[in-house]
Short mmCIF file of C-alpha atoms in Angstrom, two decimals:
data_model
loop_
_atom_site.label_atom_id
_atom_site.label_comp_id
_atom_site.label_asym_id
_atom_site.label_seq_id
_atom_site.Cartn_x
_atom_site.Cartn_y
_atom_site.Cartn_z
CA MET A 1 75.54 117.54 68.96
CA ASN A 2 73.27 114.76 70.19
CA LEU A 3 75.10 112.40 67.86
CA ILE A 4 78.47 113.49 69.25
CA GLN A 5 77.16 112.92 72.83
CA SER A 6 75.89 109.50 71.89
CA ILE A 7 79.25 108.57 70.47
CA LEU A 8 81.13 109.83 73.52
CA ASP A 9 78.80 107.99 75.86
CA SER A 10 79.01 104.73 73.92
CA ALA A 11 80.50 101.68 75.63
CA SER A 12 83.37 101.60 73.19
CA LEU A 13 84.75 104.89 74.62
CA ARG A 14 84.13 104.32 78.34
CA PHE A 15 87.64 103.02 78.78
CA LEU A 16 88.70 106.63 78.29
CA ASN A 17 87.17 107.57 81.64
CA GLN A 18 88.78 105.51 84.45
CA ALA A 19 87.80 106.48 87.99
CA ASP A 20 90.58 104.62 89.67
CA GLU A 21 94.25 105.79 89.75
CA THR A 22 96.14 105.22 86.57
CA PHE A 23 99.74 105.72 85.40
CA TRP A 24 98.79 109.08 84.00
CA LEU A 25 96.36 110.54 86.57
CA PRO A 26 95.39 110.07 90.24
CA ALA A 27 92.00 108.60 91.16
CA GLN A 28 89.00 110.77 90.45
CA ARG A 29 87.57 112.43 93.62
CA SER A 30 85.22 115.07 92.34
CA THR A 31 81.96 114.99 90.35
CA TYR A 32 83.42 116.60 87.16
CA ALA A 33 86.84 114.83 87.29
CA GLY A 34 85.42 112.21 84.84
CA GLU A 35 84.74 114.90 82.16
CA VAL A 36 88.31 116.20 82.46
CA ASP A 37 89.78 112.70 82.26
CA ALA A 38 87.59 111.67 79.30
CA LEU A 39 88.95 114.67 77.27
CA PHE A 40 92.57 113.98 78.47
CA TYR A 41 92.45 110.29 77.40
CA PHE A 42 90.62 111.05 74.20
CA ILE A 43 93.34 113.49 73.07
CA LEU A 44 96.14 111.15 74.42
CA TRP A 45 95.15 108.00 72.62
CA LEU A 46 94.13 109.99 69.44
CA SER A 47 97.61 111.40 69.46
CA VAL A 48 99.16 107.98 70.02
CA PHE A 49 97.19 106.58 67.16
CA PHE A 50 98.18 109.24 64.62
CA PHE A 51 101.64 109.42 65.74
CA SER A 52 102.08 105.61 65.31
CA LEU A 53 100.30 105.74 61.89
CA ILE A 54 102.40 108.65 60.61
CA VAL A 55 105.72 107.28 61.88
CA GLY A 56 104.90 103.79 60.63
CA LEU A 57 104.09 105.09 57.14
CA MET A 58 107.26 107.12 57.13
CA VAL A 59 109.37 104.12 57.96
CA TYR A 60 107.55 101.96 55.43
CA PHE A 61 108.00 104.54 52.59
CA VAL A 62 111.68 105.13 53.39
CA TRP A 63 112.25 101.31 53.12
CA LYS A 64 110.09 100.85 50.05
CA TYR A 65 111.42 103.78 48.01
CA ARG A 66 115.10 103.56 49.14
CA ALA A 67 117.71 104.00 46.52
CA ARG A 68 118.94 100.64 45.24
CA GLU A 69 120.67 99.11 42.19
CA GLY A 70 118.36 98.47 39.27
CA HIS A 71 115.59 100.64 40.59
CA THR A 72 114.26 103.58 38.57
CA SER A 73 112.54 106.31 40.63
CA GLN A 74 109.08 107.41 39.53
CA PRO A 75 107.89 111.02 39.37
CA SER A 76 106.24 112.20 42.56
CA PRO A 77 102.43 112.96 42.47
CA ILE A 78 101.66 116.65 42.98
CA HIS A 79 97.94 116.54 43.46
CA ASN A 80 95.21 114.06 44.75
CA THR A 81 91.81 115.57 45.38
CA THR A 82 90.45 112.55 47.28
CA LEU A 83 93.36 112.47 49.70
CA GLU A 84 93.18 116.27 50.31
CA VAL A 85 89.45 116.08 51.06
CA VAL A 86 89.98 113.24 53.44
CA TRP A 87 92.81 114.82 55.43
CA THR A 88 90.77 118.05 55.61
CA ILE A 89 87.50 116.48 56.82
CA ILE A 90 88.90 114.11 59.45
CA PRO A 91 90.83 116.83 61.30
CA VAL A 92 87.77 119.14 61.25
CA LEU A 93 85.61 116.44 62.79
CA ILE A 94 88.26 115.69 65.45
CA VAL A 95 88.45 119.40 66.38
CA ILE A 96 84.59 119.60 66.67
CA VAL A 97 84.53 116.62 69.02
CA ILE A 98 87.39 118.03 71.16
CA PHE A 99 85.72 121.44 71.22
CA TYR A 100 82.39 119.95 72.39
CA MET A 101 83.96 117.89 75.09
CA GLY A 102 86.04 120.77 76.36
CA PHE A 103 83.17 123.36 76.16
CA THR A 104 80.62 121.19 77.98
CA GLY A 105 83.20 120.39 80.70
CA PHE A 106 84.27 123.98 81.00
CA MET A 107 80.68 125.24 81.44
CA ASN A 108 80.10 122.64 84.20
CA ILE A 109 83.25 123.75 86.02
CA ALA A 110 82.55 127.50 85.55
CA ASN A 111 79.02 127.43 86.99
CA PRO A 112 78.70 126.31 90.59
CA PRO A 113 75.37 125.10 91.97
CA GLN A 114 73.27 127.72 93.85
CA ASN A 115 73.52 125.81 97.17
CA ALA A 116 77.38 125.71 97.15
CA TYR A 117 79.06 126.39 100.52
CA GLU A 118 81.37 129.32 100.10
CA ILE A 119 84.91 129.49 101.62
CA ASN A 120 87.28 132.35 101.09
CA VAL A 121 90.87 131.42 100.18
CA THR A 122 93.92 133.68 100.61
CA GLY A 123 97.27 132.73 99.06
CA MET A 124 100.47 134.27 100.28
CA LYS A 125 104.16 133.45 100.56
CA TRP A 126 104.10 130.62 101.26
CA LYS A 127 100.86 129.22 102.57
CA TRP A 128 97.11 129.28 102.27
CA LEU A 129 94.51 130.62 104.61
CA PHE A 130 90.89 129.52 104.52
CA THR A 131 88.14 131.74 105.98
CA TYR A 132 84.66 130.19 106.72
CA PRO A 133 81.41 132.09 106.71
CA ASN A 134 81.34 132.08 110.56
CA GLY A 135 84.67 133.92 110.63
CA TYR A 136 86.95 131.00 111.46
CA VAL A 137 90.34 131.18 109.80
CA ASP A 138 92.68 128.24 109.47
CA GLU A 139 95.51 126.85 107.40
CA LYS A 140 93.51 123.73 106.88
CA LEU A 141 90.60 123.27 104.52
CA HIS A 142 87.83 120.87 105.79
CA VAL A 143 84.90 120.07 103.49
CA PRO A 144 82.07 117.55 103.57
CA VAL A 145 81.64 114.88 100.94
CA ASN A 146 78.87 115.11 98.38
CA ARG A 147 78.24 118.84 98.86
CA PRO A 148 79.18 121.56 96.38
CA ILE A 149 81.99 123.82 97.72
CA ARG A 150 82.75 127.19 96.10
CA LEU A 151 86.14 128.86 96.74
CA VAL A 152 86.50 132.57 96.42
CA MET A 153 90.24 133.15 96.10
CA THR A 154 92.61 136.10 96.14
CA SER A 155 96.36 136.74 96.92
CA GLU A 156 98.14 138.90 99.37
CA ASP A 157 101.31 139.34 97.30
CA VAL A 158 102.11 137.50 94.13
CA ILE A 159 100.26 135.19 91.81
CA HIS A 160 99.62 131.73 93.19
CA SER A 161 97.60 128.83 91.80
CA LEU A 162 95.47 126.48 93.80
CA TYR A 163 95.81 123.02 92.37
CA ILE A 164 94.12 119.78 93.65
CA PRO A 165 95.02 116.94 91.23
CA ALA A 166 92.42 114.42 92.56
CA PHE A 167 89.58 116.99 91.99
CA ARG A 168 91.08 118.03 88.56
CA MET A 169 90.81 121.57 89.91
CA LYS A 170 93.24 124.43 89.21
CA MET A 171 92.78 128.15 89.39
CA ASP A 172 95.20 131.11 89.47
CA VAL A 173 95.07 133.32 92.59
CA VAL A 174 95.81 136.97 91.62
CA PRO A 175 96.33 139.93 93.85
CA GLY A 176 93.56 142.47 93.74
CA ARG A 177 91.16 140.06 91.98
CA TYR A 178 88.69 137.44 93.22
CA HIS A 179 88.61 134.23 91.27
CA LYS A 180 85.97 131.59 91.90
CA ILE A 181 85.98 127.87 91.39
CA TRP A 182 83.95 124.98 92.83
CA PHE A 183 84.12 121.32 93.35
CA ASN A 184 82.03 118.49 94.79
CA ALA A 185 84.09 115.74 96.47
CA ASN A 186 82.49 112.34 95.93
CA LYS A 187 84.67 110.31 98.36
CA GLU A 188 86.26 111.05 101.73
CA GLY A 189 89.96 110.72 102.17
CA GLU A 190 93.20 112.71 102.02
CA TYR A 191 94.47 114.35 98.92
CA ASP A 192 97.38 116.50 97.85
CA VAL A 193 97.02 120.24 97.28
CA TYR A 194 99.75 122.32 95.61
CA CYS A 195 100.56 125.81 94.48
CA ALA A 196 101.07 125.38 90.79
CA GLU A 197 102.47 128.90 90.04
CA TYR A 198 106.05 129.70 90.90
CA CYS A 199 105.80 132.33 93.65
CA GLY A 200 109.32 132.76 95.05
CA THR A 201 112.04 131.02 97.05
CA SER A 202 109.80 128.66 99.11
CA HIS A 203 107.37 127.84 96.36
CA SER A 204 107.95 124.17 96.91
CA ASP A 205 106.91 124.56 100.57
CA MET A 206 103.49 125.75 99.54
CA ILE A 207 101.92 122.32 99.67
CA THR A 208 98.96 120.92 101.48
CA LYS A 209 97.62 117.48 102.45
CA GLN A 210 93.88 116.76 102.31
CA TRP A 211 92.74 114.19 104.82
CA PHE A 212 89.54 112.73 105.98
CA MET A 213 88.02 114.18 109.24
CA PRO A 214 84.77 113.33 110.90
CA ARG A 215 82.21 116.07 111.46
CA GLU A 216 79.64 116.75 114.10
CA ASN A 217 75.98 115.83 113.58
CA SER A 218 74.47 118.36 111.16
CA LYS A 219 71.33 118.44 113.23
CA SER A 220 73.12 120.22 116.06
CA GLY A 221 73.69 123.25 113.93
CA SER A 222 76.67 125.28 112.97
CA ARG A 223 78.88 126.89 115.51
CA MET A 224 82.17 128.67 115.66
CA PRO A 225 84.91 126.07 115.98
CA ARG A 226 87.87 126.31 118.18
CA THR A 227 91.38 126.93 116.99
CA SER A 228 93.15 124.03 115.33
CA SER A 229 96.65 124.75 116.54
CA PRO A 230 98.56 127.08 118.73
CA HIS A 231 99.65 128.94 115.62
CA CYS A 232 96.24 130.04 114.57
CA ARG A 233 93.33 131.89 116.37
CA LEU A 234 89.82 132.96 115.49
CA MET A 235 88.88 136.25 113.90
CA ARG A 236 86.42 138.15 115.99
CA PRO A 237 83.38 138.46 113.64
CA GLU A 238 80.64 140.94 113.94
CA ARG A 239 77.10 139.68 113.47
CA SER A 240 75.35 140.97 110.42
CA SER A 241 71.97 142.55 110.81
CA THR A 242 70.60 140.70 107.79
CA SER A 243 71.94 137.19 108.47
CA SER A 244 72.01 134.83 111.41
CA VAL A 245 75.41 133.58 110.38
CA ASP A 246 78.57 135.13 111.73
CA VAL A 247 80.76 136.70 109.11
CA PRO A 248 84.13 138.48 109.30
CA ALA A 249 83.83 142.16 109.89
CA ALA A 250 86.01 142.85 106.76
CA THR A 251 83.15 141.72 104.56
CA GLN A 252 80.55 144.17 105.99
CA SER A 253 81.50 147.36 104.07
CA THR A 254 82.24 146.07 100.58
CA GLY A 255 80.09 142.95 100.43
CA ARG A 256 83.12 141.03 99.16
CA PRO A 257 85.37 138.93 101.28
CA THR A 258 88.55 140.72 102.27
CA PRO A 259 91.50 138.36 102.95
CA ALA A 260 92.76 138.36 106.55
CA ARG A 261 96.43 139.34 106.90
CA PRO A 262 98.45 136.36 107.93
CA SER A 263 100.54 138.25 110.52
CA ARG A 264 97.34 138.92 112.53
CA ILE A 265 95.90 135.45 112.43
CA CYS A 266 98.50 132.69 111.97
CA SER A 267 102.22 132.32 112.51
CA ALA A 268 104.14 129.55 110.80
CA THR A 269 105.70 126.66 112.62
CA ARG A 270 109.38 127.35 112.26
CA SER A 271 112.11 124.87 112.76
CA SER A 272 115.84 125.40 112.96
CA SER A 273 116.49 122.23 111.05
CA LYS A 274 116.48 122.03 107.22
CA MET A 275 113.84 119.41 107.34
CA GLY A 276 111.61 121.60 109.47
CA GLN A 277 112.02 124.46 107.02
CA GLN A 278 111.22 122.21 104.15
CA TRP A 279 107.86 121.09 105.53
CA ARG A 280 106.83 123.86 107.89
CA TRP A 281 103.88 124.92 105.67
CA MET A 282 102.14 121.46 105.50
CA ARG A 283 98.35 121.97 105.63
CA THR A 284 95.28 119.83 105.09
CA ILE A 285 92.03 119.72 103.32
CA SER A 286 89.66 117.07 104.60
CA VAL A 287 86.65 115.49 102.94
CA ASN A 288 84.11 113.63 105.08
CA ARG A 289 80.67 112.18 104.97
CA TYR A 290 79.91 110.90 108.49
CA SER A 291 77.57 112.69 110.87
CA ILE A 292 79.55 111.93 114.01
CA PRO A 293 81.23 114.27 116.57
CA ARG A 294 84.20 115.99 115.05
CA PRO A 295 87.47 117.00 116.88
CA ARG A 296 87.56 120.34 118.61
CA TRP A 297 89.48 122.05 115.93
CA SER A 298 87.60 121.22 112.69
CA PRO A 299 85.30 123.87 111.25
CA ALA A 300 81.51 123.41 111.32
CA ILE A 301 79.88 122.99 107.92
CA SER A 302 76.13 122.27 107.98
CA ARG A 303 74.37 120.57 105.19
#
């Protein structure tokens, strides 16, 4: 395995991992995006190589052994031990390399760091709700840069799928189940967020925009933020006897985050025009790194 890792880390294969935006993929904006991209490009260019080789040989053999006047066909070979061994060993080695790259990347994605900041996510037709540990609920997701963020996700109705291409992050959101995924954004900015599972008539409206927002100085401590829009309000959390952090009352009895019902927290911005209907569920996830005062409506996340 050390040999495989050395080969994959060699300078000759570093071109497979491109941090900037390419024709195939957006720019990498999470710590594990490079592992995902390396596997993607490895399989892509390996497939291109063998496709070109096989098609090229097919075209060459068709031309060389074509029927023509004065040519006598030769009997076809039915067995070649050397060739059979080669085309067995090479695919096995390729599968081992792909498995190693995929398994190591999967284990990294599946195991969040211990200090990850946890945010509860609720998917519903056709929007997302994000609940912070202090009880604040919003349709926007605000996260700091260079800090692990763990999302605990469930659905109110049908299966959704939270997909952030720039983070190479995608996870199904299933009713009655709690799925967890984490990421660590390595650069502030705005990024696209989608629902990648068809969930009904307005599935295409279930899109989000991540954008950079400043945050208040971490030394000032965490506090309950104010509402971000006239369509959302705060939950009224109850203080836990074992924690100094405000948490929603719905988590007290079960120990698990219970998604807040959208009808009690947020109402959608509705428009009579078709364009308003098309984009009424636009939301944001922001990534930031600066310790400067944040707007009134952004949630507090302490380091």
